[in-house]
Coordinates of C-alpha atoms in Angstrom, one line a residue:
S1365 CA 139.3 104.8 92.2
D1366 CA 136.7 107.6 92.4
R1367 CA 133.1 106.8 92.9
N1368 CA 130.0 109.1 93.1
A1369 CA 127.9 107.2 95.7
L1370 CA 127.9 104.4 98.1
K1371 CA 124.6 102.6 98.0
L1372 CA 122.4 102.3 101.1
G1373 CA 123.0 99.0 102.8
E1374 CA 126.5 98.6 101.5
V1375 CA 127.8 98.4 105.0
R1376 CA 125.5 96.6 107.5
G1377 CA 125.9 94.9 110.9
A1378 CA 127.9 95.9 113.9
S1379 CA 129.7 98.8 112.2
E1380 CA 126.4 100.5 111.3
A1381 CA 125.6 103.8 113.1
M1382 CA 122.3 103.6 114.9
E1383 CA 120.2 105.4 117.5
H1384 CA 117.4 103.8 119.5
T1385 CA 114.1 105.2 120.7
S1386 CA 112.3 103.3 123.4
G1387 CA 108.6 102.5 123.3
C1388 CA 108.1 104.8 126.3
Q1389 CA 109.6 107.7 124.5
R1390 CA 107.5 107.1 121.5
M1391 CA 104.3 106.9 123.6
C1392 CA 105.2 110.3 125.3
Q1393 CA 105.8 111.8 121.9
S1394 CA 102.6 110.5 120.4
I1395 CA 100.6 111.7 123.4
F1396 CA 102.2 115.1 123.1
C1397 CA 101.3 115.2 119.4
A1398 CA 97.7 114.2 120.1
I1399 CA 97.2 116.8 122.8
V1400 CA 99.3 119.7 121.4
G1401 CA 99.9 118.8 117.8
F1402 CA 96.3 118.0 116.9
P1403 CA 94.8 121.4 117.7
L1404 CA 97.7 123.4 116.4
V1405 CA 97.8 121.6 113.1
L1406 CA 94.0 121.7 112.7
I1407 CA 94.0 125.4 113.5
G1408 CA 96.8 126.0 111.1
A1409 CA 94.9 124.1 108.4
S1410 CA 91.8 126.1 109.0
V1411 CA 93.6 129.4 108.9
L1412 CA 95.4 128.4 105.6
L1413 CA 92.1 127.3 104.0
G1414 CA 90.2 130.4 105.1
W1415 CA 93.0 132.8 103.9
N1416 CA 93.3 130.9 100.6
E1417 CA 89.6 131.2 99.8
K1418 CA 89.6 134.9 100.7
R1419 CA 92.8 135.4 98.5
D1420 CA 91.2 133.7 95.6
V1421 CA 88.0 135.8 95.7
C1422 CA 89.9 139.1 96.1
E1423 CA 92.4 138.3 93.4
Q1424 CA 89.6 137.5 90.9
K1425 CA 87.9 140.8 91.9
A1426 CA 91.2 142.7 91.4
I1427 CA 91.6 141.2 87.9
L1428 CA 88.0 142.2 87.0
A1429 CA 88.8 145.8 88.3
G1430 CA 92.0 145.9 86.3
D1431 CA 90.3 144.7 83.1
S1432 CA 88.0 147.7 83.3
S1433 CA 90.7 150.2 84.3
Y1434 CA 93.8 149.5 82.2
R1435 CA 95.1 151.8 79.5
P1436 CA 97.1 150.6 76.5
V1437 CA 100.2 152.7 75.9
K1438 CA 103.0 152.8 73.4
C1439 CA 106.8 152.4 73.7
T1440 CA 107.7 156.0 72.9
D1441 CA 106.4 158.2 75.7
S1442 CA 106.8 157.2 79.4
T1443 CA 104.6 160.2 80.5
E1444 CA 101.5 158.7 78.9
E1445 CA 98.7 157.8 81.3
E1446 CA 100.7 158.9 84.4
G1447 CA 99.4 157.2 87.6
E1448 CA 97.2 154.8 85.7
L1449 CA 97.3 151.0 85.1
V1450 CA 99.0 150.6 81.8
F1451 CA 99.7 147.8 79.4
F1452 CA 102.3 147.7 76.7
N1453 CA 104.3 145.4 74.4
C1454 CA 107.9 146.6 74.2
N1455 CA 111.5 145.2 73.7
L1456 CA 114.0 144.6 76.5
L1457 CA 117.1 146.8 76.0
Q1458 CA 120.8 146.1 76.9
D1459 CA 121.4 149.8 77.6
G1460 CA 122.8 150.5 81.0
L1461 CA 122.9 146.9 82.1
A1462 CA 126.7 146.4 81.9
A1463 CA 127.4 149.3 84.3
Q1464 CA 125.1 148.0 87.1
G1465 CA 126.4 144.7 88.0
F1466 CA 124.4 142.0 89.7
T1467 CA 123.4 142.5 93.3
G1468 CA 125.1 140.1 95.7
F1469 CA 127.3 138.6 92.9
G1470 CA 131.1 139.0 93.1
G1471 CA 132.1 136.5 90.4
G1472 CA 135.1 135.2 92.4
E1473 CA 137.6 133.6 90.1
F1474 CA 135.1 133.7 87.3
A1475 CA 135.0 137.5 87.2
S1476 CA 137.1 137.6 84.1
T1477 CA 135.2 134.8 82.4
L1478 CA 131.9 136.7 82.8
S1479 CA 133.3 140.2 82.1
G1480 CA 131.9 140.2 78.6
Y1481 CA 128.4 139.1 79.6
V1482 CA 125.6 141.7 79.5
G1483 CA 122.1 140.8 80.9
T1484 CA 119.4 141.4 83.5
G1485 CA 120.7 138.7 85.7
I1486 CA 122.9 135.7 86.0
K1487 CA 122.0 132.2 87.3
V1488 CA 124.7 130.1 89.0
E1489 CA 124.4 126.3 89.2
A1490 CA 127.4 125.3 91.4
E1491 CA 127.9 121.9 93.0
M1492 CA 130.4 120.1 95.2
L1493 CA 130.9 116.3 95.5
Q1494 CA 130.0 115.8 99.2
C1495 CA 129.3 113.2 101.8
T1496 CA 125.6 113.0 102.7
E1497 CA 123.8 111.4 105.6
R1498 CA 120.7 109.2 105.2
S1499 CA 118.6 107.5 107.9
E1500 CA 116.2 104.6 108.0
S1501 CA 114.0 103.9 111.1
R1502 CA 112.8 100.3 111.8
K1503 CA 110.4 99.2 114.4
D1504 CA 111.6 96.8 117.2
N1505 CA 109.9 93.4 117.4
V1506 CA 109.4 93.9 121.1
G1507 CA 108.8 96.9 123.3
G1508 CA 107.3 99.3 120.7
G1509 CA 110.6 101.2 120.2
T1510 CA 112.3 102.2 117.0
T1511 CA 115.9 102.0 115.9
T1512 CA 117.3 104.6 113.4
Y1513 CA 120.2 103.5 111.2
Y1514 CA 122.5 106.1 109.6
E1515 CA 124.4 105.6 106.4
Y1516 CA 126.5 107.8 104.2
D1517 CA 127.1 108.2 100.5
R1518 CA 128.6 110.6 98.1
G1519 CA 126.8 112.9 95.7
W1520 CA 126.7 116.3 94.0
R1521 CA 125.0 118.9 96.1
S1522 CA 124.3 122.6 95.3
Q1523 CA 124.5 123.6 99.0
W1524 CA 127.3 122.9 101.4
I1525 CA 126.6 120.2 103.9
D1526 CA 128.2 120.6 107.3
P1527 CA 129.8 117.3 108.2
Y1528 CA 130.0 118.3 111.9
R1529 CA 126.2 117.8 112.1
F1530 CA 126.5 114.1 111.1
H1531 CA 125.4 111.6 113.6
D1532 CA 128.7 109.6 113.2
R1533 CA 131.5 111.5 111.5
D1534 CA 133.9 108.6 111.7
K1535 CA 131.5 106.4 110.0
A1536 CA 130.8 109.1 107.4
A1537 CA 134.5 109.4 106.7
Q1538 CA 134.9 105.7 106.4
Q1539 CA 132.0 105.2 103.9
C1540 CA 132.6 108.3 101.8
G1541 CA 136.4 108.2 101.8
G1542 CA 136.7 111.5 103.7
L1543 CA 134.7 114.6 104.6
Q1544 CA 134.1 117.6 102.3
P1545 CA 136.1 120.8 102.8
A1546 CA 134.4 124.1 103.3
W1547 CA 132.8 125.8 100.2
P1548 CA 135.6 127.9 98.6
Q1549 CA 135.0 131.7 98.8
E1550 CA 136.3 132.0 95.2
V1551 CA 133.5 129.9 93.8
P1552 CA 130.1 131.7 93.6
P1553 CA 127.3 129.8 95.4
T1554 CA 124.2 128.6 93.7
G1555 CA 121.5 131.2 93.1
S1556 CA 120.2 133.9 90.8
Y1557 CA 121.5 137.4 90.9
Y1558 CA 119.8 140.4 89.2
V1559 CA 120.4 144.1 88.2
N1560 CA 118.4 146.7 90.1
S1561 CA 116.5 147.8 87.0
A1562 CA 116.2 147.4 83.2
M1563 CA 114.6 149.2 80.3
A1564 CA 111.8 148.1 78.0
D1565 CA 112.2 150.8 75.4
V1566 CA 111.2 154.0 77.4
W1567 CA 109.8 152.2 80.3
T1568 CA 111.8 151.4 83.5
L1569 CA 111.3 147.9 85.0
P1570 CA 112.2 147.6 88.8
T1571 CA 113.9 144.5 90.3
S1572 CA 110.6 142.7 91.1
M1573 CA 109.8 142.7 87.3
V1574 CA 113.4 142.0 86.2
Q1575 CA 113.3 138.8 88.2
K1576 CA 110.5 137.5 86.0
I1577 CA 112.8 137.6 82.9
P1578 CA 114.0 134.0 82.5
L1579 CA 117.7 133.2 82.7
D1580 CA 117.9 130.0 80.6
T1581 CA 120.7 130.5 78.1
S1582 CA 124.1 129.0 78.9
I1583 CA 127.1 131.4 79.2
S1584 CA 130.5 130.2 78.0
G1585 CA 133.9 131.7 78.3
T1586 CA 137.5 131.0 79.1
A1587 CA 138.0 128.7 82.1
P1588 CA 139.9 130.1 85.1
P1589 CA 143.3 128.5 86.0
L1590 CA 143.0 124.8 87.1
W1591 CA 139.4 124.7 85.8
V1592 CA 138.3 122.7 82.7
R1593 CA 135.4 123.6 80.5
S1594 CA 133.5 120.6 79.3
E1595 CA 130.1 120.0 77.7
G1596 CA 130.2 123.6 76.3
S1597 CA 129.5 125.6 79.4
L1598 CA 130.2 123.4 82.3
F1599 CA 133.3 124.2 84.3
T1600 CA 134.9 121.5 86.6
T1601 CA 137.9 121.4 88.9
N1602 CA 139.5 119.1 91.5
K1603 CA 141.8 121.7 93.0
Y1604 CA 139.6 122.1 96.1
G1605 CA 139.2 118.3 96.5
L1606 CA 140.8 115.7 98.7
G1607 CA 142.4 113.8 95.9
N1608 CA 139.7 111.0 95.8
G1609 CA 136.9 113.1 94.3
M1610 CA 135.6 114.5 97.6
G1611 CA 135.3 118.3 97.4
D1612 CA 135.5 118.4 93.6
M1613 CA 133.5 121.3 92.1
R1614 CA 131.5 121.9 89.0
I1615 CA 129.7 125.1 87.9
R1616 CA 127.5 126.4 85.1
F1617 CA 126.3 130.0 84.4
K1618 CA 123.1 131.0 82.6
G1619 CA 121.7 134.3 81.4
N1620 CA 119.4 136.1 79.0
N1621 CA 118.4 134.9 75.6
W1622 CA 118.9 138.1 73.6
N1623 CA 117.1 136.6 70.6
N1624 CA 113.9 136.8 72.6
V1625 CA 113.5 140.4 73.9
A1626 CA 109.8 141.1 73.4
L1627 CA 107.9 141.8 76.7
S1628 CA 104.3 142.2 77.6
V1629 CA 104.0 144.4 80.8
L1630 CA 101.2 145.4 83.0
G1631 CA 101.5 147.8 86.0
K1632 CA 101.0 151.4 87.3
N1633 CA 102.9 154.1 85.6
V1634 CA 104.8 156.1 88.2
M1635 CA 107.0 158.6 86.4
G1636 CA 107.9 156.1 83.7
T1637 CA 108.6 153.2 86.2
I1638 CA 106.2 150.3 86.4
Q1639 CA 105.0 149.8 89.9
D1640 CA 102.1 147.9 91.7
W1641 CA 98.6 149.0 90.9
V1642 CA 96.3 148.7 93.9
A1643 CA 92.8 147.6 93.1
P1644 CA 89.8 149.5 94.6
D1645 CA 88.7 148.2 98.0
D1646 CA 85.8 145.8 98.0
W1647 CA 83.9 143.7 100.6
L1648 CA 86.6 142.2 102.8
C1649 CA 89.2 142.9 100.0
S1650 CA 91.7 145.7 100.4
G1651 CA 95.3 146.2 99.3
Y1652 CA 95.3 143.6 96.4
T1653 CA 97.6 144.6 93.6
L1654 CA 98.3 143.9 89.9
K1655 CA 101.7 143.9 88.2
D1656 CA 102.9 141.4 85.7
L1657 CA 105.5 140.7 83.0
R1658 CA 105.4 138.0 80.4
M1659 CA 107.9 137.1 77.7
G1660 CA 106.7 137.6 74.1
T1661 CA 104.0 139.8 72.6
M1662 CA 100.4 139.0 73.7
E1663 CA 97.0 140.6 74.0
I1664 CA 95.8 141.8 77.3
S1665 CA 93.0 139.2 77.3
K1666 CA 95.6 136.5 77.2
M1667 CA 97.4 138.0 80.2
W1668 CA 94.1 138.1 82.2
E1669 CA 93.4 134.5 81.2
M1670 CA 96.9 133.4 82.4
Q1671 CA 96.5 135.3 85.7
R1672 CA 93.2 133.7 86.4
A1673 CA 94.5 130.3 85.6
E1674 CA 97.6 130.8 87.9
S1675 CA 95.4 132.1 90.7
S1676 CA 93.0 129.1 90.4
G1677 CA 96.0 126.7 90.3
M1678 CA 97.4 128.1 93.5
T1679 CA 94.0 128.0 95.1
W1680 CA 93.5 124.3 94.4
A1681 CA 97.1 123.6 95.4
L1682 CA 96.6 125.3 98.8
R1683 CA 93.3 123.5 99.2
F1684 CA 95.0 120.2 98.9
V1685 CA 97.7 121.4 101.4
G1686 CA 95.0 122.5 103.9
F1687 CA 93.1 119.2 103.5
A1688 CA 96.4 117.2 104.0
L1689 CA 97.2 119.2 107.2
A1690 CA 93.7 118.5 108.5
W1691 CA 94.1 114.8 107.6
I1692 CA 97.4 114.7 109.4
A1693 CA 95.9 116.5 112.5
F1694 CA 93.2 113.8 112.9
C1695 CA 95.7 111.0 112.3
L1696 CA 97.7 112.4 115.2
L1697 CA 94.9 111.5 117.6
A1698 CA 95.4 107.8 116.8
G1699 CA 99.2 108.0 117.5
P1700 CA 99.1 106.7 121.1
L1701 CA 96.9 103.7 120.1
E1702 CA 99.4 102.9 117.3
V1703 CA 102.3 102.9 119.7
A1704 CA 100.4 100.9 122.3
T1705 CA 99.7 98.1 119.8
D1706 CA 103.3 98.2 118.6
C1707 CA 104.4 97.3 122.2
I1708 CA 102.6 93.9 121.9
P1709 CA 105.4 91.2 121.5
C1710 CA 105.9 89.6 118.1
I1711 CA 102.7 90.7 116.4
G1712 CA 102.9 94.4 117.6
P1713 CA 104.5 95.9 114.4
M1714 CA 101.9 94.1 112.3
L1715 CA 99.0 95.4 114.5
C1716 CA 100.5 98.9 114.5
N1717 CA 100.6 99.0 110.7
A1718 CA 97.0 97.8 110.7
V1719 CA 95.9 100.5 113.2
S1720 CA 97.8 103.1 111.2
A1721 CA 96.1 102.1 108.0
I1722 CA 92.6 102.1 109.6
A1723 CA 93.3 105.5 111.4
C1724 CA 94.4 107.0 108.1
C1725 CA 91.2 105.9 106.3
V1726 CA 88.9 106.9 109.2
S1727 CA 90.6 110.3 109.5
C1728 CA 90.0 111.2 105.9
L1729 CA 86.2 111.7 106.5
P1730 CA 86.5 114.4 109.2
A1731 CA 89.3 116.0 107.3
I1732 CA 87.0 116.4 104.3
A1733 CA 84.3 117.7 106.5
C1734 CA 86.6 120.2 108.1
T1735 CA 87.9 121.4 104.7
M1736 CA 84.4 121.8 103.3
G1737 CA 83.2 123.6 106.5
V1738 CA 86.0 126.2 106.5
V1739 CA 85.8 126.8 102.7
G1740 CA 82.0 127.0 102.9
V1741 CA 82.0 129.5 105.8
V1742 CA 84.4 131.8 103.9
W1743 CA 82.3 131.6 100.7
I1744 CA 79.1 132.2 102.6
V1745 CA 80.5 135.5 103.8
M1746 CA 81.9 136.4 100.3
R1747 CA 79.7 134.5 97.9
P1748 CA 76.7 132.9 99.5
M1749 CA 75.5 131.0 96.5
V1750 CA 78.7 129.0 96.4
G1751 CA 79.2 128.6 100.1
I1752 CA 75.7 127.3 101.1
P1753 CA 76.1 124.0 99.2
L1754 CA 79.5 123.4 100.8
I1755 CA 78.0 124.0 104.2
I1756 CA 75.2 121.5 103.4
I1757 CA 77.8 118.9 102.4
F1758 CA 79.7 119.6 105.7
L1759 CA 76.6 119.1 107.8
L1760 CA 75.6 115.9 106.0
V1761 CA 79.0 114.4 106.6
M1762 CA 78.9 115.4 110.3
I1763 CA 75.4 114.0 110.7
G1764 CA 76.4 110.8 109.0
M1765 CA 79.4 110.4 111.4
I1766 CA 77.1 111.0 114.4
V1767 CA 74.6 108.4 113.1
W1768 CA 77.4 105.9 112.6
K1769 CA 78.7 106.5 116.1
C1770 CA 75.3 106.0 117.7
C1771 CA 74.2 103.0 115.6
F1772 CA 77.3 100.9 115.1
T1773 CA 79.8 101.5 117.8
K1774 CA 77.7 100.7 120.9
K1775 CA 77.7 97.1 122.2
S1776 CA 75.0 94.9 120.8
K1777 CA 72.5 94.1 123.5
K1778 CA 69.3 92.1 123.6
V1779 CA 66.4 92.7 126.0
Y1780 CA 64.7 89.7 127.5
D1781 CA 61.3 90.1 129.1
S1782 CA 61.3 87.6 131.9
E1783 CA 59.0 89.2 134.5
G1784 CA 58.0 87.0 137.4
Q1785 CA 60.4 84.2 136.4
Q1786 CA 62.0 82.7 139.5
D1787 CA 65.7 81.9 139.0
D1788 CA 66.9 81.5 142.6
P1789 CA 64.6 81.3 145.5
G1790 CA 63.6 84.8 146.6
T1791 CA 65.0 86.5 143.4
V1792 CA 62.6 87.7 140.7
V1793 CA 64.2 88.5 137.3
G1794 CA 62.3 91.2 135.6
K1795 CA 62.9 93.1 132.3
Q1796 CA 66.7 93.6 132.0
D1797 CA 69.5 94.1 129.4
V1798 CA 71.5 90.9 129.0
E1799 CA 74.7 91.1 127.0
V1800 CA 74.7 88.5 124.2
K1801 CA 77.8 86.2 124.4
Q1802 CA 78.7 83.3 122.2
Y1803 CA 77.7 79.9 123.4
S1804 CA 80.7 77.7 124.3
G1805 CA 79.4 74.4 125.7
P1806 CA 80.7 70.9 124.9
V1807 CA 77.7 69.9 122.8
D1808 CA 75.3 71.7 120.5
E1809 CA 73.3 74.5 122.1
A1810 CA 69.9 72.8 121.8
L1811 CA 71.2 69.6 123.6
A1812 CA 72.9 71.7 126.2
R1813 CA 69.7 73.5 126.9
S1814 CA 67.8 70.2 127.3
F1815 CA 70.5 68.9 129.6
I1816 CA 70.3 72.0 131.9
H1817 CA 66.5 71.7 132.1
A1818 CA 66.9 67.9 132.9
L1819 CA 69.4 68.7 135.7
R1820 CA 67.0 71.1 137.3
A1821 CA 64.1 68.7 137.0
E1822 CA 66.0 65.8 138.6
Y1823 CA 68.2 67.5 141.2
V1824 CA 66.1 70.6 142.1
Q1825 CA 62.5 69.5 141.5
N1826 CA 63.2 65.8 142.4
E1827 CA 62.0 64.2 139.1
A1828 CA 63.9 61.0 139.0
G1829 CA 65.4 59.8 135.7
A1830 CA 65.1 63.2 133.9
V1831 CA 68.8 63.3 132.9
G1832 CA 68.7 59.6 131.9
V1833 CA 65.9 60.4 129.4
V1834 CA 68.2 63.0 127.7
F1835 CA 71.1 60.6 127.6
D1836 CA 68.9 57.8 126.1
A1837 CA 67.7 60.2 123.4
N1838 CA 71.2 61.3 122.5
G1839 CA 73.5 58.3 122.6
N1840 CA 76.8 60.2 122.5
A1841 CA 75.8 62.8 125.0
E1842 CA 76.6 60.9 128.2
G1843 CA 80.4 60.9 127.5
A1844 CA 80.5 64.7 127.1
L1845 CA 77.9 65.7 129.8
G1846 CA 78.4 62.9 132.4
P1847 CA 81.1 64.8 134.3
Y1848 CA 78.8 67.8 134.7
E1849 CA 76.1 65.6 136.2
E1850 CA 78.6 64.2 138.6
E1851 CA 79.6 67.8 139.5
V1852 CA 75.9 68.6 140.3
R1853 CA 75.4 65.4 142.2
A1854 CA 78.4 66.2 144.5
A1855 CA 77.4 69.8 145.0
G1856 CA 75.8 71.0 148.2
D1857 CA 73.7 73.8 146.5
K1858 CA 72.6 72.0 143.4
A1859 CA 70.6 74.9 141.9
A1860 CA 73.7 77.2 142.2
C1861 CA 75.9 74.6 140.6
I1862 CA 73.5 74.2 137.6
N1863 CA 73.4 78.0 137.1
S1864 CA 77.2 78.1 137.3
I1865 CA 77.5 75.4 134.5
A1866 CA 75.0 77.4 132.3
Q1867 CA 77.0 80.6 132.9
R1868 CA 80.3 78.9 132.0
W1869 CA 78.8 77.8 128.7
N1870 CA 77.3 81.3 128.1
L1871 CA 73.9 79.6 127.9
V1872 CA 70.9 81.8 128.5
I1873 CA 68.0 79.8 130.0

């Protein structure tokens, strides 16, 4: 029986297609990304952020210039306000559309079905039931490598998928029940196709404006041979398939809604044709244009408001994209460390995930600073009152990072002033940096310190019974410390042996 999809994981084990990447390969790739990818991605993010801020300022200036320059015109005289920025509310006409045809659209076996349709364009939504490839990468428990598993399922796709690019075509044919045939030339591919021009009463709209007219109304008609029309305007067929569903086709056409023909248009009048109006050059802004078409009847103030909102929306979207690229760039620097921890046996994948999470969090701060810095520099050049606060934020973040680096990442050290103290004969210990290490002796630190002093008193300074006094005062100490006294008693250089015991316990005397 036919089925639309095979779920991921339906076939596992020895028959599963896979590809292995060793830890060495991953390390080389991560080092390459850190050395080459980091600067390239960061530069790309900076360029995008800078260009985006400049575009936003220049587009707002162009809108302001257009607001003060436009001329309202009527729908009866196309010579009115020749060469000026004009605005009008007129109706879309069907006149002349049928004779033009749609650029790049042949119709195929649907030419007769669509022969009665008249519109500014036609939208094709065509799909074929095809075999698709999916992959899943899993980290190895040992060695830092990864293994990529490939699986295949069936689904409707609007673009033809070349099965010869599959990692394992035999596996794909087994899991999908065959491989899809080539896309039939008689079936129009998915896309939108438009006429070269259209009329809004006396005004001519070029292709760039025609493409803004929505194509959202289903087109129905008589189904071609061996096609079936279902759900009103959906045409389906299995004549190109393999008999088990693979290669089956379905298609839907959409066009104009002629019940909604009112248009609001803004642009430069060039002999009755609406073209781009170029805003006057300003500081760092040149060549920015205005031309717009909206469905329905609206006031010019509403159109300006919509243009400003769209420009602002794009600005914020590109800001987030630029920030994300900067974040990714700084994360790339931690790539070699992540792979190195992943190579640790057993716990490597867990450590790698931890390092990845930490690197992701730490990289966020310099990415924010970089974004603020680039945006601030552009705004300082174009609008200083906005750019200066951003630069201040950038500097504060960078200063904070430097302070954190200086105060919290260096090793903790403690300075002891022991000038004139004799440790070994002939050696004077003056003021020096001693790295603090955790005490690790067999008894508590205070008792260990008393024991070391007693050893020196009895075996270096010849004070008999000094160690016994410590043992008598601490009844359980002899069992733990007795072996160390025997070690000193048997040593030739007793002072050196005592110092060695203190060092092994990380005990500073």
